[in-house]
Coordinates of C-alpha atoms and ligand atoms in Angstrom, one line a residue:
X1 CA 0.3 -0.4 0.2
X2 CA 1.2 3.6 -0.6
X3 CA 1.6 6.2 1.9
X4 CA -1.7 8.2 2.1
X5 CA -3.9 4.5 1.6
X6 CA -2.1 2.8 4.3
X7 CA -2.4 6.1 6.6
X8 CA -6.3 5.9 6.0
X9 CA -6.9 2.4 5.9
X10 CA -4.0 0.3 8.1
X11 CA -5.7 0.7 11.0
X12 CA -9.3 0.1 12.2
X13 CA -10.9 4.1 12.6
X14 CA -14.3 4.6 13.5
X15 CA -16.8 2.8 15.6
X16 CA -18.1 -1.0 14.3
X17 CA -21.1 -0.7 17.2
X18 CA -22.8 2.4 15.3
X19 CA -21.0 2.8 12.2
X20 CA -19.4 5.8 12.8
X21 CA -16.6 6.4 10.3
X22 CA -14.4 8.6 12.5
X23 CA -13.1 6.8 16.1
X24 CA -15.2 8.7 18.7
X25 CA -14.2 11.5 21.8
X26 CA -14.0 8.8 24.7
X27 CA -14.3 11.5 26.8
X28 CA -14.5 9.9 29.6
X29 CA -12.1 9.7 32.8
X30 CA -12.5 6.6 33.7
X31 CA -14.1 2.7 32.6
X32 CA -16.0 0.8 34.6
X33 CA -16.0 -3.2 34.9
X34 CA -18.1 -5.9 34.3
X35 CA -16.6 -7.9 37.7
X36 CA -14.3 -7.2 40.2
X37 CA -12.2 -10.3 38.8
X38 CA -12.2 -8.7 35.5
X39 CA -10.8 -5.3 37.4
X40 CA -8.4 -7.3 39.6
X41 CA -7.1 -8.6 35.7
X42 CA -7.0 -5.4 34.3
X43 CA -4.6 -4.1 36.8
X44 CA -1.9 -7.1 36.8
X45 CA -1.9 -6.9 32.8
X46 CA -3.7 -10.1 32.3
X47 CA -6.5 -8.7 30.7
X48 CA -7.1 -5.7 27.7
X49 CA -8.8 -3.2 28.7
X50 CA -9.6 0.7 29.3
X51 CA -9.9 1.8 33.3
X52 CA -8.6 4.7 33.8
X53 CA -7.8 7.6 31.2
X54 CA -4.2 8.5 32.5
X55 CA -3.1 5.2 31.4
X56 CA -5.3 4.6 28.2
X57 CA -8.4 5.8 26.2
X58 CA -9.9 4.1 23.2
X59 CA -9.4 7.5 21.2
X60 CA -5.7 7.9 22.2
X61 CA -5.4 4.1 21.6
X62 CA -6.8 4.4 18.0
X63 CA -4.2 7.7 17.7
X64 CA -1.7 5.4 19.4
X65 CA -2.1 2.7 16.2
X66 CA -2.4 4.4 13.4
X67 CA 1.1 6.1 14.9
X68 CA 2.8 2.7 15.0
X69 CA 1.7 2.1 11.4
X70 CA 3.1 5.3 9.9
X71 CA 6.1 5.1 11.6
X72 CA 6.8 1.3 11.3
X73 CA 7.0 0.1 15.0
X74 CA 5.8 -2.3 17.2
X75 CA 4.1 0.5 20.0
X76 CA 3.1 3.7 20.4
X77 CA 2.9 5.7 23.5
X78 CA 1.2 9.2 23.2
X79 CA 1.8 11.6 25.5
X80 CA 0.7 15.5 27.0
X81 CA 3.2 17.0 24.3
X82 CA 6.4 16.4 22.7
X83 CA 8.3 17.3 25.2
X84 CA 6.9 14.9 27.3
X85 CA 7.5 12.3 24.8
X86 CA 10.6 12.7 24.8
X87 CA 11.1 13.3 28.4
X88 CA 9.5 9.7 29.0
X89 CA 11.2 8.4 26.2
X90 CA 14.3 9.3 28.4
X91 CA 13.7 8.4 32.0
X92 CA 12.5 5.1 30.5
X93 CA 15.8 3.9 29.9
X94 CA 18.6 6.2 31.5
X95 CA 18.8 7.2 35.4
X96 CA 21.5 9.2 37.7
X97 CA 24.9 8.4 36.6
X98 CA 24.4 8.0 33.1
X99 CA 25.3 9.3 30.3
X100 CA 22.9 10.8 27.0
X101 CA 25.0 11.9 23.5
X102 CA 23.3 14.0 21.1
X103 CA 23.5 16.8 18.8
X104 CA 24.4 20.3 19.1
X105 CA 21.4 21.5 16.4
X106 CA 18.9 20.3 18.4
X107 CA 14.8 21.8 19.2
X108 CA 15.8 24.6 21.9
X109 CA 13.6 23.0 24.3
X110 CA 15.3 19.3 23.7
X111 CA 18.4 21.1 25.0
X112 CA 16.8 23.0 27.8
X113 CA 15.8 19.8 29.1
X114 CA 19.0 18.1 28.9
X115 CA 20.2 21.0 31.1
X116 CA 17.0 20.2 33.6
X117 CA 18.3 16.6 33.6
X118 CA 21.5 17.7 35.1
X119 CA 19.9 18.0 38.3
X120 CA 18.9 14.6 38.2
X121 CA 22.5 13.0 37.9
X122 CA 22.2 12.4 34.2
X123 CA 24.2 14.0 32.0
X124 CA 24.3 14.7 28.3
X125 CA 27.4 15.0 26.1
X126 CA 26.7 17.1 22.6
X127 CA 28.7 16.7 20.2
X128 CA 28.2 17.5 15.8
X129 CA 25.9 14.4 14.6
X130 CA 27.5 14.5 11.6
X131 CA 31.0 14.6 12.6
X132 CA 30.8 10.5 13.2
X133 CA 34.6 10.3 14.4
X134 CA 33.9 12.6 16.8
X135 CA 30.3 11.3 18.1
X136 CA 32.0 7.8 18.2
X137 CA 35.0 9.2 20.9
X138 CA 32.7 10.1 23.1
X139 CA 30.6 7.3 24.0
X140 CA 32.0 5.7 27.3
X141 CA 31.2 2.8 29.4
X142 CA 28.2 5.2 31.1
X143 CA 26.3 6.5 28.4
X144 CA 22.8 4.8 27.9
X145 CA 21.1 6.8 24.2
X146 CA 22.0 8.1 21.2
X147 CA 19.6 11.0 20.6
X148 CA 19.2 12.8 17.3
X149 CA 16.6 14.9 15.1
X150 CA 16.2 13.6 11.5
X151 CA 16.4 17.0 10.4
X152 CA 17.5 19.6 13.0
X153 CA 15.9 22.7 13.3
X154 CA 16.6 25.7 12.5
X155 CA 19.9 24.2 11.4
X156 CA 18.8 22.0 9.2
X157 CA 21.2 19.8 9.0
X158 CA 19.7 16.3 8.6
X159 CA 21.1 13.3 10.4
X160 CA 22.5 10.0 8.5
X161 CA 20.5 7.8 10.2
X162 CA 22.0 4.1 9.2
X163 CA 25.3 5.5 9.7
X164 CA 24.3 6.6 12.9
X165 CA 22.4 3.4 13.8
X166 CA 25.6 1.6 12.9
X167 CA 27.3 3.4 15.6
X168 CA 24.9 3.1 18.1
X169 CA 24.7 -1.1 17.3
X170 CA 28.2 -1.3 17.5
X171 CA 28.0 -0.5 21.0
X172 CA 25.2 -1.8 22.0
X173 CA 23.2 1.3 22.6
X174 CA 19.8 2.4 21.4
X175 CA 18.8 5.3 19.0
X176 CA 16.8 7.4 19.6
X177 CA 15.1 9.8 16.7
X178 CA 13.1 13.3 17.1
X179 CA 11.1 12.8 13.5
X180 CA 9.2 15.9 13.9
X181 CA 10.4 18.1 10.9
X182 CA 10.5 15.5 8.7
X183 CA 7.9 13.5 9.4
X184 CA 7.1 9.5 8.3
X185 CA 6.2 11.3 4.9
X186 CA 9.6 11.6 3.7
X187 CA 11.3 8.9 6.4
X188 CA 10.8 6.5 8.5
X189 CA 13.7 6.5 11.2
X190 CA 12.7 3.2 12.2
X191 CA 13.5 1.4 8.9
X192 CA 17.2 3.1 9.0
X193 CA 18.3 1.2 12.0
X194 CA 16.8 3.6 14.6
X195 CA 15.0 1.9 17.8
X196 CA 12.7 4.9 19.2
X197 CA 11.4 7.4 17.4
X198 CA 9.5 10.5 18.7
X199 CA 7.1 12.5 17.0
X200 CA 5.8 16.0 18.6
X201 CA 2.7 15.3 16.7
X202 CA 1.6 19.5 17.7
X203 CA 3.2 19.7 14.5
X204 CA 2.9 18.3 10.7
X205 CA 0.7 15.3 12.6
X206 CA -1.8 17.8 13.8
X207 CA -1.3 19.7 10.5
X208 CA -3.6 22.4 12.1
X209 CA -2.2 23.9 15.3
X210 CA -5.2 22.8 17.5
X211 CA -3.5 20.9 19.9
X212 CA -0.3 20.3 21.6
X213 CA 0.7 16.4 22.0
X214 CA 3.8 14.0 21.1
X215 CA 4.2 10.2 21.2
X216 CA 7.0 7.9 21.6
X217 CA 7.1 4.6 18.8
X218 CA 9.5 1.7 19.4
X219 CA 10.7 -0.3 16.7
X220 CA 10.5 -3.4 19.6
X221 CA 13.9 -4.5 18.4
X222 CA 16.9 -3.2 20.8
X223 CA 18.2 -5.8 23.1
X224 CA 18.2 -4.6 26.8
X225 CA 20.9 -5.6 28.5
X226 CA 20.3 -6.2 32.1
X227 CA 23.5 -4.6 33.4
X228 CA 23.1 -1.6 31.8
X229 CA 19.2 -1.3 31.8
X230 CA 18.7 -2.6 35.3
X231 CA 15.5 -1.0 35.1
X232 CA 13.8 -3.7 32.3
X233 CA 14.5 -6.6 34.5
X234 CA 10.7 -7.0 35.2
X235 CA 9.5 -6.4 31.4
X236 CA 12.2 -8.6 29.6
X237 CA 9.6 -10.9 29.7
X238 CA 7.3 -8.6 27.4
X239 CA 10.0 -9.3 24.4
X240 CA 9.5 -6.9 21.8
X241 CA 7.3 -4.9 24.0
X242 CA 9.5 -4.6 26.9
X243 CA 10.2 -1.0 26.3
X244 CA 6.8 0.2 26.2
X245 CA 4.9 -2.2 28.6
X246 CA 8.1 -1.1 31.4
X247 CA 7.0 2.6 30.5
X248 CA 3.3 1.8 30.2
X249 CA 3.3 0.0 34.3
X250 CA 6.0 3.0 35.4
X251 CA 6.8 6.2 34.4
X252 CA 4.3 7.6 31.8
X253 CA 1.5 6.5 34.0
X254 CA 3.2 7.8 37.1
X255 CA 4.1 11.1 35.7
X256 CA 0.5 11.8 34.1
X257 CA 1.5 13.3 31.1
X258 CA -0.9 11.2 29.2
X259 CA -3.1 12.6 26.5
X260 CA -6.2 14.2 25.8
X261 CA -9.0 12.5 24.2
X262 CA -9.7 15.7 22.5
X263 CA -6.4 16.0 21.4
X264 CA -6.1 12.5 20.2
X265 CA -9.7 13.2 17.8
X266 CA -8.0 16.2 16.6
X267 CA -4.8 14.4 15.4
X268 CA -6.7 10.9 14.1
X269 CA -8.8 13.5 11.9
X270 CA -5.3 15.9 11.1
X271 CA -2.9 13.1 10.4
X272 CA -5.3 11.8 7.0
X273 CA -4.1 14.8 5.2
X274 CA -0.5 14.4 6.1
X275 CA 0.9 13.7 2.9
X276 CA -1.0 15.9 1.1
X277 CA 0.2 19.0 3.2
X278 CA 3.4 17.6 3.4
X279 CA 3.6 17.4 -0.6
X280 CA 2.5 20.1 -1.0
X281 CA 4.6 22.5 1.9
X282 CA 7.7 20.6 0.8
X283 CA 7.1 21.9 -2.7
X284 CA 6.4 25.7 -1.5
X285 CA 9.3 25.2 0.6
X286 CA 11.4 23.8 -2.5
X287 CA 10.1 27.0 -4.7
X288 CA 10.7 29.7 -2.4
X289 CA 14.2 28.2 -1.3
X290 CA 15.3 28.7 -4.9
X291 CA 13.6 31.8 -5.7
X292 CA 15.0 33.5 -2.7
X293 CA 18.8 32.4 -3.3
X294 CA 18.1 34.2 -6.5
X295 CA 18.0 37.5 -4.7
X296 CA 21.1 39.3 -4.1
X297 CA 22.2 39.8 -0.8
X298 CA 20.1 37.1 0.6
X299 CA 21.3 33.6 1.8
X300 CA 19.0 30.4 2.1
X301 CA 19.9 27.1 3.9
X302 CA 17.1 24.0 2.9
X303 CA 17.9 20.5 2.6
X304 CA 16.8 20.7 -0.8
X305 CA 19.5 23.1 -2.1
X306 CA 22.5 21.9 -3.9
X307 CA 24.3 25.1 -1.5
X308 CA 23.5 23.0 1.3
X309 CA 26.0 20.9 3.3
X310 CA 22.9 18.5 3.4
X311 CA 21.7 18.1 0.1
X312 CA 23.7 14.8 -0.8
X313 CA 22.7 12.6 2.5
X314 CA 18.8 14.7 2.2
X315 CA 18.9 13.1 -1.5
X316 CA 20.0 9.5 0.1
X317 CA 17.4 9.6 2.7
X318 CA 14.4 11.5 2.2
X319 CA 11.7 10.5 -0.2
X320 CA 12.1 13.0 -2.4
X321 CA 11.2 15.9 -0.7
X322 CA 13.2 18.4 1.6
X323 CA 10.9 19.4 4.5
X324 CA 9.1 22.2 4.6
X325 CA 11.4 24.4 6.9
X326 CA 14.0 27.2 5.7
X327 CA 16.1 29.7 6.8
X328 CA 17.3 33.2 5.0
X329 CA 19.5 35.5 6.4
X330 CA 19.3 38.8 5.4
X331 CA 22.4 40.8 6.7
X332 CA 21.1 42.2 9.9
X333 CA 19.0 41.7 12.5
X334 CA 17.2 44.8 12.2
X335 CA 16.7 43.9 8.6
X336 CA 15.4 40.4 9.6
X337 CA 12.9 42.5 11.8
X338 CA 12.0 44.9 9.0
X339 CA 11.1 41.9 6.3
X340 CA 9.1 40.0 9.4
X341 CA 7.2 42.9 10.0
X342 CA 6.5 44.0 6.0
X343 CA 5.5 40.4 5.2
X344 CA 1.7 40.6 5.5
X345 CA 1.2 36.2 5.1
X346 CA 3.4 34.6 7.0
X347 CA 2.5 35.4 10.9
X348 CA 4.9 35.9 13.6
X349 CA 4.5 32.9 15.5
X350 CA 6.7 30.3 17.2
X351 CA 5.8 26.8 16.1
X352 CA 5.8 25.1 12.7
X353 CA 4.4 22.3 10.8
X354 CA 0.6 24.4 10.6
X355 CA -0.9 24.7 7.1
X356 CA -0.3 28.5 7.0
X357 CA 3.5 29.7 6.4
X358 CA 4.7 30.8 10.0
X359 CA 7.7 32.8 10.4
X360 CA 9.5 33.9 13.4
X361 CA 13.4 35.6 14.4
X362 CA 14.9 32.3 16.6
X363 CA 18.0 34.6 17.7
X364 CA 15.8 36.0 19.8
X365 CA 12.8 34.2 20.8
X366 CA 13.8 30.2 20.7
X367 CA 17.1 30.9 21.7
X368 CA 16.6 32.7 24.5
X369 CA 17.9 30.6 27.1
X370 CA 20.7 29.1 24.5
X371 CA 24.7 30.2 25.6
X372 CA 26.8 32.1 22.3
X373 CA 28.4 28.6 21.8
X374 CA 25.1 26.9 21.8
X375 CA 23.6 29.3 19.2
X376 CA 26.7 29.3 16.9
X377 CA 26.7 25.3 17.3
X378 CA 23.0 25.2 16.5
X379 CA 23.7 27.9 13.9
X380 CA 21.3 30.3 15.1
X381 CA 22.8 33.5 13.9
X382 CA 20.7 37.0 14.1
X383 CA 20.5 38.1 10.8
X384 CA 18.6 34.8 10.2
X385 CA 13.9 34.2 10.0
X386 CA 13.0 30.9 9.5
X387 CA 10.5 30.2 7.7
X388 CA 7.9 26.8 7.9
X389 CA 5.9 27.0 4.7
X390 CA 2.4 26.1 4.7
X391 CA 0.0 25.1 1.6
X392 CA -0.6 28.2 0.2
X393 CA -0.6 29.3 -3.6
X394 CA 3.5 29.8 -3.9
X395 CA 3.1 32.7 -6.5
X396 CA 1.5 34.6 -3.3
X397 CA 3.8 33.8 -0.9
X398 CA 7.2 34.5 -4.0
X399 CA 5.4 38.3 -4.1
X400 CA 5.0 38.7 -0.7
X401 CA 8.5 37.5 0.1
X402 CA 9.9 40.1 -2.6
X403 CA 7.6 42.7 -2.0
X404 CA 9.1 42.5 1.6
X405 CA 12.7 42.7 1.0
X406 CA 12.5 45.2 -1.6
X407 CA 10.9 47.2 0.8
X408 CA 14.1 47.2 3.1
X409 CA 17.4 48.4 3.0
X410 CA 20.2 45.4 2.7
Ligands
LIG501 C1 8.0 21.4 18.7 C2 9.1 20.5 19.0 C3 9.6 19.1 20.0 C4 8.6 19.8 21.4 O1 7.1 19.8 21.0 P1 6.2 20.1 21.7 O2 4.8 19.4 21.2 O3 5.9 21.4 21.9 O4 6.6 19.6 23.3 C5 10.6 18.6 19.7 N1 11.0 18.6 19.1 C6 10.5 19.0 17.9 C7 12.0 19.0 16.7 C8 9.7 20.0 17.8 O5 9.6 20.9 16.4

């Protein structure tokens, strides 16, 4: 089946009892049981079913199943946000004294999280995920996971997932990939050797910016060594579901950062058009990037352009399109602000993955908590504008950018 057919028909949605074509919003905190015996079984993982929405819910389960199929995994856990998904996925396998190796060009919130984890004795070592020798040299006997993004935001570097997976495998470490910016439409990291994939579903999956959420999908193939991951002891028996079983029976239910049923419904609705939206937004981004590159005084960073250092790996790994985010540098912060204020179609928003084109000045906003070195490593410059391209008509976008750029001095 092709991408769209599988997305639409690969899992059961709707309601067989009433014939509803969409999975209803089970807006209920709890679920009654036919007997005390059944209730006991449920709590001992001896029966399937629902008891309490913080742990599971039919609308959320329908969304999780769709994400599992989309990302080619064995199981998914839906969370309250992308950050909750990352936190849950990491803390399910790392603890005090452990180390994480990650990329320097991560989403700002994730970098902040790594700093927060220091207070719990978890150390993060930053490396350039495109300098694999350097990265491998940083692995120690305390390393427990390698974390990277498919397409770094806003650096727009493309991670060579198969190469990184090779290193992870050599050292018996799980590779965790944040696939938010690329989405499964462009690449399925689990197919390329990653072990766990995270999506902030607030972005392209939801598609309309109607709710915050995130999801963890496990490939189910990592062999958890009990000396390194002692917490897996009680869950090894679940075989390929060990990671998910540990999460659901422990941290995930106890931290309580679950998805709301209404959000799962929005996501189920929005993700049906993921393929169409990505196709259009990526094509728009390619055209806009190529066009802006012809304007003197403007430099463009987009993985689809030959001028991008990551064009080669992007062509190899991504399914013929290059994402819907580009950045431009315009000479000065003043000019960046002037262009942003002069644009009439794009909205100034700290978000990506909407149907509408969104712009942001990362240096003064998203990187507000970053040190100067972190900004350099993440390729955040004060004359840079990030553009999350939407599904508008490309000629309108080109005209709007032309006018805004012409009306500001270079
Ligand atoms: C937005 C984003 C996140 C965080 O997701 P939230 O849903 O906002 O918590 C994580 N990673 C990437 C790449 C993102 O773009």
